[in-house]
Amino acid sequence: MITRSIDEFRTRAAALEPSAPGCARGAFLVTPHGFHLAEQSASDNRYMAMDAGVDANAALAEHAALARRVSGVLPTVCFPGDASTPDAVFPNNVFATAPDRLIIGRMRHPVRQREAERPDIRGFFGELFGYDEIDLSTIDGVAELTGSLVIDRARNVGYCGLGERCDEAGAAAMHEAFKLDLTFCFDLAPGEYHTNVVMSVLAGRALVIAPDGFADPAVPPAIAAVYAPQTLVINGRQKADYAGNCIALSDDTVWMSERAAASLGEAERAMLAAWGFRVEAVALAEIEKAGGSLRCCVGEIY
């Protein structure tokens, strides 16, 4: 089922129990070669620091450290970046996986549509892994994959924020491509571009959510009820520091940037620890100038 009804979502979600692994079995990243800020993306991404200078070498160093750290938890592969596609450092919006499937997104901006044409990532999953390819890049809609769609893999439930980067046609296409049992669609608040900036499901058992990222104030409590009492509510400042752009790369770790981790108070860290999550923080100050953070950098392999 795909629905915009809060009541329908509550009814269906209450019947779904975790039945699959909540974390990926591998990760893929794209290096920030020729790192700079894409003006097209800035038109609907208020998190980009367009007035700030960027240091391409510093971005490469940050990314190398991230890849090294992630590889200590999951098998990790890095694909080369390209200065003509500067946003490629955030591959999860363009390429995503489900068991035996590679899904290619429909990006809003031409600078990102070029990423979807990469033969190396397509070939890696298609020829080496033998995954079926589901190509949404030519659909009549916008579907920026796991930027717009936060998936609880354990329950096979998707949370899809509608806005500039995803419309109803895109949401329907992703629901089918990921073979989800339930997708809950809702409008993001004006100015929000991706759902994975305002919420994250951690290993299918906890939730991080910023209520002010949603147009309808009734939506966050409805989602939180699925994970109660293990819900960490963050405020607008913490959201702006990318605390919502976090990811559980294992059942006992939640990964975020150093900036995001610094925004959490002792009580919030204690909550995560009580739920079995150790915070792993990685310095990403240069990369974050491009309007995304750690979760955006990590493509998951299922």
C-alpha atoms as a printed R data frame, in Angstrom:
    type eleno elety resid chain resno      x      y       z
1   ATOM     1    CA   MET     A     1  0.000  0.000   0.000
2   ATOM     2    CA   ILE     A     2  1.054  3.555  -0.741
3   ATOM     3    CA   THR     A     3 -0.905  6.198   1.155
4   ATOM     4    CA   ARG     A     4 -1.013  9.816   2.254
5   ATOM     5    CA   SER     A     5 -3.594  9.039   4.953
6   ATOM     6    CA   ILE     A     6 -2.271  9.157   8.500
7   ATOM     7    CA   ASP     A     7 -5.041  6.831   9.669
8   ATOM     8    CA   GLU     A     8 -4.305  4.266   6.962
9   ATOM     9    CA   PHE     A     9 -0.609  4.445   7.761
10  ATOM    10    CA   ARG     A    10 -1.207  3.918  11.470
11  ATOM    11    CA   THR     A    11 -3.408  0.899  10.841
12  ATOM    12    CA   ARG     A    12 -1.046 -0.783   8.403
13  ATOM    13    CA   ALA     A    13  2.170  0.079  10.257
14  ATOM    14    CA   ALA     A    14  0.830 -1.361  13.505
15  ATOM    15    CA   ALA     A    15  0.572 -4.763  11.837
16  ATOM    16    CA   LEU     A    16  4.143 -4.819  10.506
17  ATOM    17    CA   GLU     A    17  6.867 -6.336  12.648
18  ATOM    18    CA   PRO     A    18 10.607 -6.300  11.883
19  ATOM    19    CA   SER     A    19 11.363 -9.357   9.762
20  ATOM    20    CA   ALA     A    20 14.552 -8.504   7.855
21  ATOM    21    CA   PRO     A    21 17.971 -7.045   8.611
22  ATOM    22    CA   GLY     A    22 17.750 -3.345   9.386
23  ATOM    23    CA   CYS     A    23 21.270 -2.512   8.203
24  ATOM    24    CA   ALA     A    24 23.093 -2.895   4.903
25  ATOM    25    CA   ARG     A    25 25.666 -5.616   4.200
26  ATOM    26    CA   GLY     A    26 27.996 -3.291   2.290
27  ATOM    27    CA   ALA     A    27 28.522  0.325   1.256
28  ATOM    28    CA   PHE     A    28 29.586  2.286  -1.805
29  ATOM    29    CA   LEU     A    29 30.860  5.852  -1.996
30  ATOM    30    CA   VAL     A    30 31.891  8.299  -4.720
31  ATOM    31    CA   THR     A    31 35.007 10.356  -4.132
32  ATOM    32    CA   PRO     A    32 34.804 14.191  -4.345
33  ATOM    33    CA   HIS     A    33 37.316 14.714  -7.164
34  ATOM    34    CA   GLY     A    34 37.111 18.289  -8.458
35  ATOM    35    CA   PHE     A    35 34.907 19.171  -5.489
36  ATOM    36    CA   HIS     A    36 32.872 22.355  -5.898
37  ATOM    37    CA   LEU     A    37 29.331 23.574  -5.305
38  ATOM    38    CA   ALA     A    38 26.706 23.040  -8.023
39  ATOM    39    CA   GLU     A    39 24.599 26.135  -8.660
40  ATOM    40    CA   GLN     A    40 21.681 24.093 -10.020
41  ATOM    41    CA   SER     A    41 21.413 22.140  -6.773
42  ATOM    42    CA   ALA     A    42 21.551 25.335  -4.739
43  ATOM    43    CA   SER     A    43 18.270 26.498  -6.272
44  ATOM    44    CA   ASP     A    44 16.336 24.175  -3.929
45  ATOM    45    CA   ASN     A    45 18.882 23.217  -1.270
46  ATOM    46    CA   ARG     A    46 19.107 25.873   1.421
47  ATOM    47    CA   TYR     A    47 21.746 23.858   3.287
48  ATOM    48    CA   MET     A    48 24.407 24.639   0.683
49  ATOM    49    CA   ALA     A    49 27.018 27.211   1.682
50  ATOM    50    CA   MET     A    50 27.236 29.019  -1.639
51  ATOM    51    CA   ASP     A    51 29.025 32.019  -0.113
52  ATOM    52    CA   ALA     A    52 31.765 29.890   1.411
53  ATOM    53    CA   GLY     A    53 34.998 28.957  -0.277
54  ATOM    54    CA   VAL     A    54 35.641 25.244  -0.736
55  ATOM    55    CA   ASP     A    55 38.889 23.318  -0.434
56  ATOM    56    CA   ALA     A    56 38.881 20.353  -2.813
57  ATOM    57    CA   ASN     A    57 41.888 18.740  -1.130
58  ATOM    58    CA   ALA     A    58 40.283 19.011   2.298
59  ATOM    59    CA   ALA     A    59 37.122 17.379   0.925
60  ATOM    60    CA   LEU     A    60 39.194 14.505  -0.479
61  ATOM    61    CA   ALA     A    61 40.906 14.018   2.864
62  ATOM    62    CA   GLU     A    62 37.588 14.009   4.726
63  ATOM    63    CA   HIS     A    63 36.122 11.518   2.304
64  ATOM    64    CA   ALA     A    64 39.138  9.212   2.520
65  ATOM    65    CA   ALA     A    65 38.811  9.194   6.296
66  ATOM    66    CA   LEU     A    66 35.096  8.433   6.011
67  ATOM    67    CA   ALA     A    67 35.740  5.531   3.633
68  ATOM    68    CA   ARG     A    68 38.416  4.141   5.911
69  ATOM    69    CA   ARG     A    69 36.143  4.333   8.939
70  ATOM    70    CA   VAL     A    70 33.136  2.802   7.172
71  ATOM    71    CA   SER     A    71 35.289 -0.020   5.795
72  ATOM    72    CA   GLY     A    72 35.968 -1.044   9.379
73  ATOM    73    CA   VAL     A    73 32.276 -1.902   9.731
74  ATOM    74    CA   LEU     A    74 31.171 -2.912   6.226
75  ATOM    75    CA   PRO     A    75 32.797 -4.037   2.973
76  ATOM    76    CA   THR     A    76 33.164 -0.712   1.157
77  ATOM    77    CA   VAL     A    77 33.896  0.276  -2.425
78  ATOM    78    CA   CYS     A    78 34.704  3.786  -3.686
79  ATOM    79    CA   PHE     A    79 34.001  4.950  -7.222
80  ATOM    80    CA   PRO     A    80 35.886  7.904  -8.730
81  ATOM    81    CA   GLY     A    81 34.245 11.313  -8.782
82  ATOM    82    CA   ASP     A    82 34.145 13.782 -11.658
83  ATOM    83    CA   ALA     A    83 34.313 17.563 -11.576
84  ATOM    84    CA   SER     A    84 31.442 17.700 -14.092
85  ATOM    85    CA   THR     A    85 29.166 16.004 -11.546
86  ATOM    86    CA   PRO     A    86 30.123 17.663  -8.250
87  ATOM    87    CA   ASP     A    87 27.107 16.324  -6.340
88  ATOM    88    CA   ALA     A    88 28.162 12.742  -7.093
89  ATOM    89    CA   VAL     A    89 29.728 12.653  -3.631
90  ATOM    90    CA   PHE     A    90 26.121 12.009  -2.501
91  ATOM    91    CA   PRO     A    91 25.419  8.807  -4.505
92  ATOM    92    CA   ASN     A    92 22.508  7.507  -2.451
93  ATOM    93    CA   ASN     A    93 20.162  9.917  -4.223
94  ATOM    94    CA   VAL     A    94 20.955  8.442  -7.659
95  ATOM    95    CA   PHE     A    95 21.759  4.779  -6.984
96  ATOM    96    CA   ALA     A    96 20.196  2.485  -4.404
97  ATOM    97    CA   THR     A    97 19.871 -1.233  -3.893
98  ATOM    98    CA   ALA     A    98 17.406 -3.781  -2.622
99  ATOM    99    CA   PRO     A    99 18.062 -7.525  -2.557
100 ATOM   100    CA   ASP     A   100 19.092 -8.515  -6.116
101 ATOM   101    CA   ARG     A   101 18.182 -5.080  -7.543
102 ATOM   102    CA   LEU     A   102 19.946 -1.862  -8.485
103 ATOM   103    CA   ILE     A   103 17.577  1.104  -8.636
104 ATOM   104    CA   ILE     A   104 18.506  4.254 -10.538
105 ATOM   105    CA   GLY     A   105 16.750  7.457  -9.619
106 ATOM   106    CA   ARG     A   106 15.144 10.253 -11.587
107 ATOM   107    CA   MET     A   107 16.985 13.397 -10.557
108 ATOM   108    CA   ARG     A   108 15.511 16.877 -10.765
109 ATOM   109    CA   HIS     A   109 18.576 18.771 -11.975
110 ATOM   110    CA   PRO     A   110 20.527 18.041 -15.182
111 ATOM   111    CA   VAL     A   111 23.842 18.151 -13.316
112 ATOM   112    CA   ARG     A   112 22.634 15.160 -11.309
113 ATOM   113    CA   GLN     A   113 20.875 13.425 -14.182
114 ATOM   114    CA   ARG     A   114 24.331 12.941 -15.715
115 ATOM   115    CA   GLU     A   115 25.308 10.826 -12.719
116 ATOM   116    CA   ALA     A   116 22.598  8.296 -13.513
117 ATOM   117    CA   GLU     A   117 24.312  7.546 -16.840
118 ATOM   118    CA   ARG     A   118 27.505  6.205 -15.216
119 ATOM   119    CA   PRO     A   119 28.342  2.808 -16.743
120 ATOM   120    CA   ASP     A   120 30.758  1.820 -13.973
121 ATOM   121    CA   ILE     A   121 28.237  1.799 -11.126
122 ATOM   122    CA   ARG     A   122 25.612  0.186 -13.351
123 ATOM   123    CA   GLY     A   123 28.143 -2.444 -14.444
124 ATOM   124    CA   PHE     A   124 29.418 -3.096 -10.943
125 ATOM   125    CA   PHE     A   125 25.999 -4.145  -9.722
126 ATOM   126    CA   GLY     A   126 24.696 -5.598 -12.977
127 ATOM   127    CA   GLU     A   127 27.700 -7.509 -14.278
128 ATOM   128    CA   LEU     A   128 29.572 -8.358 -11.079
129 ATOM   129    CA   PHE     A   129 26.695 -8.731  -8.628
130 ATOM   130    CA   GLY     A   130 24.149 -9.957 -11.164
131 ATOM   131    CA   TYR     A   131 21.560 -7.487  -9.891
132 ATOM   132    CA   ASP     A   132 18.542 -6.654 -12.009
133 ATOM   133    CA   GLU     A   133 18.536 -2.995 -13.069
134 ATOM   134    CA   ILE     A   134 15.428 -0.922 -12.450
135 ATOM   135    CA   ASP     A   135 15.962  2.375 -14.238
136 ATOM   136    CA   LEU     A   136 13.681  5.199 -13.108
137 ATOM   137    CA   SER     A   137 15.847  7.878 -14.705
138 ATOM   138    CA   THR     A   138 13.459  8.388 -17.627
139 ATOM   139    CA   ILE     A   139 10.140  8.331 -15.781
140 ATOM   140    CA   ASP     A   140  7.727 11.253 -15.977
141 ATOM   141    CA   GLY     A   141  8.323 12.404 -12.436
142 ATOM   142    CA   VAL     A   142 11.058 13.063  -9.888
143 ATOM   143    CA   ALA     A   143 12.411 10.331  -7.614
144 ATOM   144    CA   GLU     A   144 15.628 11.051  -5.725
145 ATOM   145    CA   LEU     A   145 15.737  7.618  -4.080
146 ATOM   146    CA   THR     A   146 16.966  7.355  -0.484
147 ATOM   147    CA   GLY     A   147 17.305 11.097  -0.200
148 ATOM   148    CA   SER     A   148 13.538 11.493  -0.628
149 ATOM   149    CA   LEU     A   149 12.608  8.020   0.626
150 ATOM   150    CA   VAL     A   150 13.744  6.903   4.082
151 ATOM   151    CA   ILE     A   151 13.299  3.138   4.266
152 ATOM   152    CA   ASP     A   152 12.851  1.006   7.350
153 ATOM   153    CA   ARG     A   153 14.407 -2.107   5.832
154 ATOM   154    CA   ALA     A   154 13.471 -4.274   8.800
155 ATOM   155    CA   ARG     A   155  9.747 -3.596   8.314
156 ATOM   156    CA   ASN     A   156  9.913 -2.907   4.554
157 ATOM   157    CA   VAL     A   157  8.240  0.475   5.097
158 ATOM   158    CA   GLY     A   158  9.091  3.662   3.220
159 ATOM   159    CA   TYR     A   159  8.676  7.250   4.412
160 ATOM   160    CA   CYS     A   160  8.505  9.521   1.382
161 ATOM   161    CA   GLY     A   161  8.704 13.301   1.639
162 ATOM   162    CA   LEU     A   162  7.163 15.123  -1.304
163 ATOM   163    CA   GLY     A   163  8.551 18.399  -2.579
164 ATOM   164    CA   GLU     A   164 10.933 19.674  -5.234
165 ATOM   165    CA   ARG     A   165 13.000 16.467  -5.280
166 ATOM   166    CA   CYS     A   166 10.155 13.917  -5.303
167 ATOM   167    CA   ASP     A   167  6.582 14.019  -6.581
168 ATOM   168    CA   GLU     A   168  3.709 11.532  -6.350
169 ATOM   169    CA   ALA     A   169  4.688  9.810  -9.605
170 ATOM   170    CA   GLY     A   170  8.208  9.371  -8.296
171 ATOM   171    CA   ALA     A   171  6.957  8.062  -4.966
172 ATOM   172    CA   ALA     A   172  4.799  5.460  -6.721
173 ATOM   173    CA   ALA     A   173  7.706  4.384  -8.918
174 ATOM   174    CA   MET     A   174 10.008  3.958  -5.911
175 ATOM   175    CA   HIS     A   175  7.345  2.062  -3.952
176 ATOM   176    CA   GLU     A   176  7.191 -0.472  -6.781
177 ATOM   177    CA   ALA     A   177 10.944 -0.570  -7.450
178 ATOM   178    CA   PHE     A   178 11.857 -1.253  -3.817
179 ATOM   179    CA   LYS     A   179  8.888 -3.666  -3.486
180 ATOM   180    CA   LEU     A   180  7.815 -2.027  -0.250
181 ATOM   181    CA   ASP     A   181  4.910 -3.340   1.772
182 ATOM   182    CA   LEU     A   182  3.909  0.178   2.827
183 ATOM   183    CA   THR     A   183  4.906  3.674   1.762
184 ATOM   184    CA   PHE     A   184  3.716  6.684   3.722
185 ATOM   185    CA   CYS     A   185  3.809  9.901   1.681
186 ATOM   186    CA   PHE     A   186  3.693 13.381   3.193
187 ATOM   187    CA   ASP     A   187  4.672 16.926   2.275
188 ATOM   188    CA   LEU     A   188  7.961 18.268   3.527
189 ATOM   189    CA   ALA     A   189  7.969 21.723   5.058
190 ATOM   190    CA   PRO     A   190  8.723 24.574   2.635
191 ATOM   191    CA   GLY     A   191 12.460 24.807   2.118
192 ATOM   192    CA   GLU     A   192 13.209 21.167   2.903
193 ATOM   193    CA   TYR     A   193 14.625 19.236  -0.012
194 ATOM   194    CA   HIS     A   194 15.176 15.662   1.229
195 ATOM   195    CA   THR     A   195 13.520 13.459   3.818
196 ATOM   196    CA   ASN     A   196 16.840 12.040   4.999
197 ATOM   197    CA   VAL     A   197 17.765 15.455   6.380
198 ATOM   198    CA   VAL     A   198 14.717 15.540   8.672
199 ATOM   199    CA   MET     A   199 14.522 11.903   9.814
200 ATOM   200    CA   SER     A   200 16.331  8.588  10.004
201 ATOM   201    CA   VAL     A   201 15.274  5.085  11.025
202 ATOM   202    CA   LEU     A   202 18.070  3.365  12.937
203 ATOM   203    CA   ALA     A   203 18.353 -0.399  12.376
204 ATOM   204    CA   GLY     A   204 14.566 -0.733  12.377
205 ATOM   205    CA   ARG     A   205 14.268 -0.090  16.097
206 ATOM   206    CA   ALA     A   206 14.722  3.649  16.707
207 ATOM   207    CA   LEU     A   207 13.878  6.954  15.072
208 ATOM   208    CA   VAL     A   208 15.572 10.343  14.824
209 ATOM   209    CA   ILE     A   209 13.142 13.029  13.655
210 ATOM   210    CA   ALA     A   210 12.902 16.810  13.309
211 ATOM   211    CA   PRO     A   211  9.213 17.778  13.498
212 ATOM   212    CA   ASP     A   212  9.714 21.183  11.892
213 ATOM   213    CA   GLY     A   213 10.799 19.472   8.679
214 ATOM   214    CA   PHE     A   214  7.221 18.354   7.955
215 ATOM   215    CA   ALA     A   215  4.387 20.441   6.540
216 ATOM   216    CA   ASP     A   216  1.720 18.659   8.604
217 ATOM   217    CA   PRO     A   217  2.488 18.626  12.357
218 ATOM   218    CA   ALA     A   218  0.440 15.441  12.726
219 ATOM   219    CA   VAL     A   219  2.855 13.405  10.618
220 ATOM   220    CA   PRO     A   220  5.902 13.205  12.952
221 ATOM   221    CA   PRO     A   221  3.918 11.816  15.930
222 ATOM   222    CA   ALA     A   222  2.336  9.207  13.660
223 ATOM   223    CA   ILE     A   223  5.770  8.029  12.515
224 ATOM   224    CA   ALA     A   224  7.202  8.229  16.034
225 ATOM   225    CA   ALA     A   225  4.464  5.943  17.347
226 ATOM   226    CA   VAL     A   226  5.915  3.070  15.306
227 ATOM   227    CA   TYR     A   227  9.216  3.298  17.215
228 ATOM   228    CA   ALA     A   228  8.000  4.490  20.624
229 ATOM   229    CA   PRO     A   229  9.552  4.945  23.069
230 ATOM   230    CA   GLN     A   230 12.803  4.861  21.096
231 ATOM   231    CA   THR     A   231 12.382  8.213  19.348
232 ATOM   232    CA   LEU     A   232 14.910 11.033  19.460
233 ATOM   233    CA   VAL     A   233 13.251 14.352  18.605
234 ATOM   234    CA   ILE     A   234 15.697 16.975  17.372
235 ATOM   235    CA   ASN     A   235 15.159 20.708  17.011
236 ATOM   236    CA   GLY     A   236 15.690 23.010  14.061
237 ATOM   237    CA   ARG     A   237 19.248 23.900  15.020
238 ATOM   238    CA   GLN     A   238 20.241 20.256  15.295
239 ATOM   239    CA   LYS     A   239 18.550 19.518  11.981
240 ATOM   240    CA   ALA     A   240 20.545 22.334  10.355
241 ATOM   241    CA   ASP     A   241 23.673 20.723  11.796
242 ATOM   242    CA   TYR     A   242 22.683 17.464  10.058
243 ATOM   243    CA   ALA     A   243 21.788 15.464  13.163
244 ATOM   244    CA   GLY     A   244 18.888 13.971  11.211
245 ATOM   245    CA   ASN     A   245 21.225 12.933   8.383
246 ATOM   246    CA   CYS     A   246 22.538  9.959  10.313
247 ATOM   247    CA   ILE     A   247 22.612  6.240   9.567
248 ATOM   248    CA   ALA     A   248 22.980  2.964  11.453
249 ATOM   249    CA   LEU     A   249 25.691  1.035   9.614
250 ATOM   250    CA   SER     A   250 25.470 -1.771  12.167
251 ATOM   251    CA   ASP     A   251 23.044 -2.751  14.886
252 ATOM   252    CA   ASP     A   252 25.154 -1.039  17.526
253 ATOM   253    CA   THR     A   253 26.388  2.133  15.798
254 ATOM   254    CA   VAL     A   254 24.845  5.356  14.539
255 ATOM   255    CA   TRP     A   255 27.035  7.391  12.201
256 ATOM   256    CA   MET     A   256 26.929 11.152  11.725
257 ATOM   257    CA   SER     A   257 29.265 14.060  11.088
258 ATOM   258    CA   GLU     A   258 31.238 15.688  13.886
259 ATOM   259    CA   ARG     A   259 29.075 18.785  13.482
260 ATOM   260    CA   ALA     A   260 25.921 16.709  13.933
261 ATOM   261    CA   ALA     A   261 27.319 14.837  16.923
262 ATOM   262    CA   ALA     A   262 28.373 18.100  18.588
263 ATOM   263    CA   SER     A   263 24.777 19.336  18.368
264 ATOM   264    CA   LEU     A   264 23.550 16.514  20.604
265 ATOM   265    CA   GLY     A   265 23.322 17.031  24.334
266 ATOM   266    CA   GLU     A   266 24.391 14.542  26.996
267 ATOM   267    CA   ALA     A   267 20.806 13.404  27.540
268 ATOM   268    CA   GLU     A   268 20.361 12.701  23.827
269 ATOM   269    CA   ARG     A   269 23.588 10.741  23.631
270 ATOM   270    CA   ALA     A   270 22.478  8.795  26.696
271 ATOM   271    CA   MET     A   271 19.208  7.919  24.981
272 ATOM   272    CA   LEU     A   272 21.038  6.523  21.961
273 ATOM   273    CA   ALA     A   273 23.362  4.565  24.229
274 ATOM   274    CA   ALA     A   274 20.412  3.134  26.156
275 ATOM   275    CA   TRP     A   275 18.976  1.913  22.860
276 ATOM   276    CA   GLY     A   276 22.250  0.164  22.052
277 ATOM   277    CA   PHE     A   277 23.822  2.719  19.692
278 ATOM   278    CA   ARG     A   278 27.354  4.051  19.932
279 ATOM   279    CA   VAL     A   279 27.827  7.386  18.137
280 ATOM   280    CA   GLU     A   280 30.511  7.315  15.444
281 ATOM   281    CA   ALA     A   281 31.375 10.858  14.348
282 ATOM   282    CA   VAL     A   282 33.389 11.759  11.246
283 ATOM   283    CA   ALA     A   283 34.756 15.197  10.290
284 ATOM   284    CA   LEU     A   284 32.909 16.369   7.154
285 ATOM   285    CA   ALA     A   285 32.958 20.176   7.440
286 ATOM   286    CA   GLU     A   286 34.126 20.730   3.856
287 ATOM   287    CA   ILE     A   287 31.779 18.220   2.254
288 ATOM   288    CA   GLU     A   288 28.826 19.592   4.231
289 ATOM   289    CA   LYS     A   289 29.214 22.907   2.391
290 ATOM   290    CA   ALA     A   290 27.612 21.071  -0.564
291 ATOM   291    CA   GLY     A   291 24.349 20.686   1.355
292 ATOM   292    CA   GLY     A   292 24.548 17.088   2.513
293 ATOM   293    CA   SER     A   293 26.254 15.105   5.225
294 ATOM   294    CA   LEU     A   294 27.326 11.605   6.168
295 ATOM   295    CA   ARG     A   295 24.179  9.672   5.336
296 ATOM   296    CA   CYS     A   296 24.078 11.301   1.890
297 ATOM   297    CA   CYS     A   297 27.611 10.079   1.198
298 ATOM   298    CA   VAL     A   298 26.831  6.426   1.875
299 ATOM   299    CA   GLY     A   299 25.173  4.196  -0.699
300 ATOM   300    CA   GLU     A   300 23.916  1.014   0.909
301 ATOM   301    CA   ILE     A   301 24.352 -2.472  -0.553
302 ATOM   302    CA   TYR     A   302 21.601 -4.947   0.330
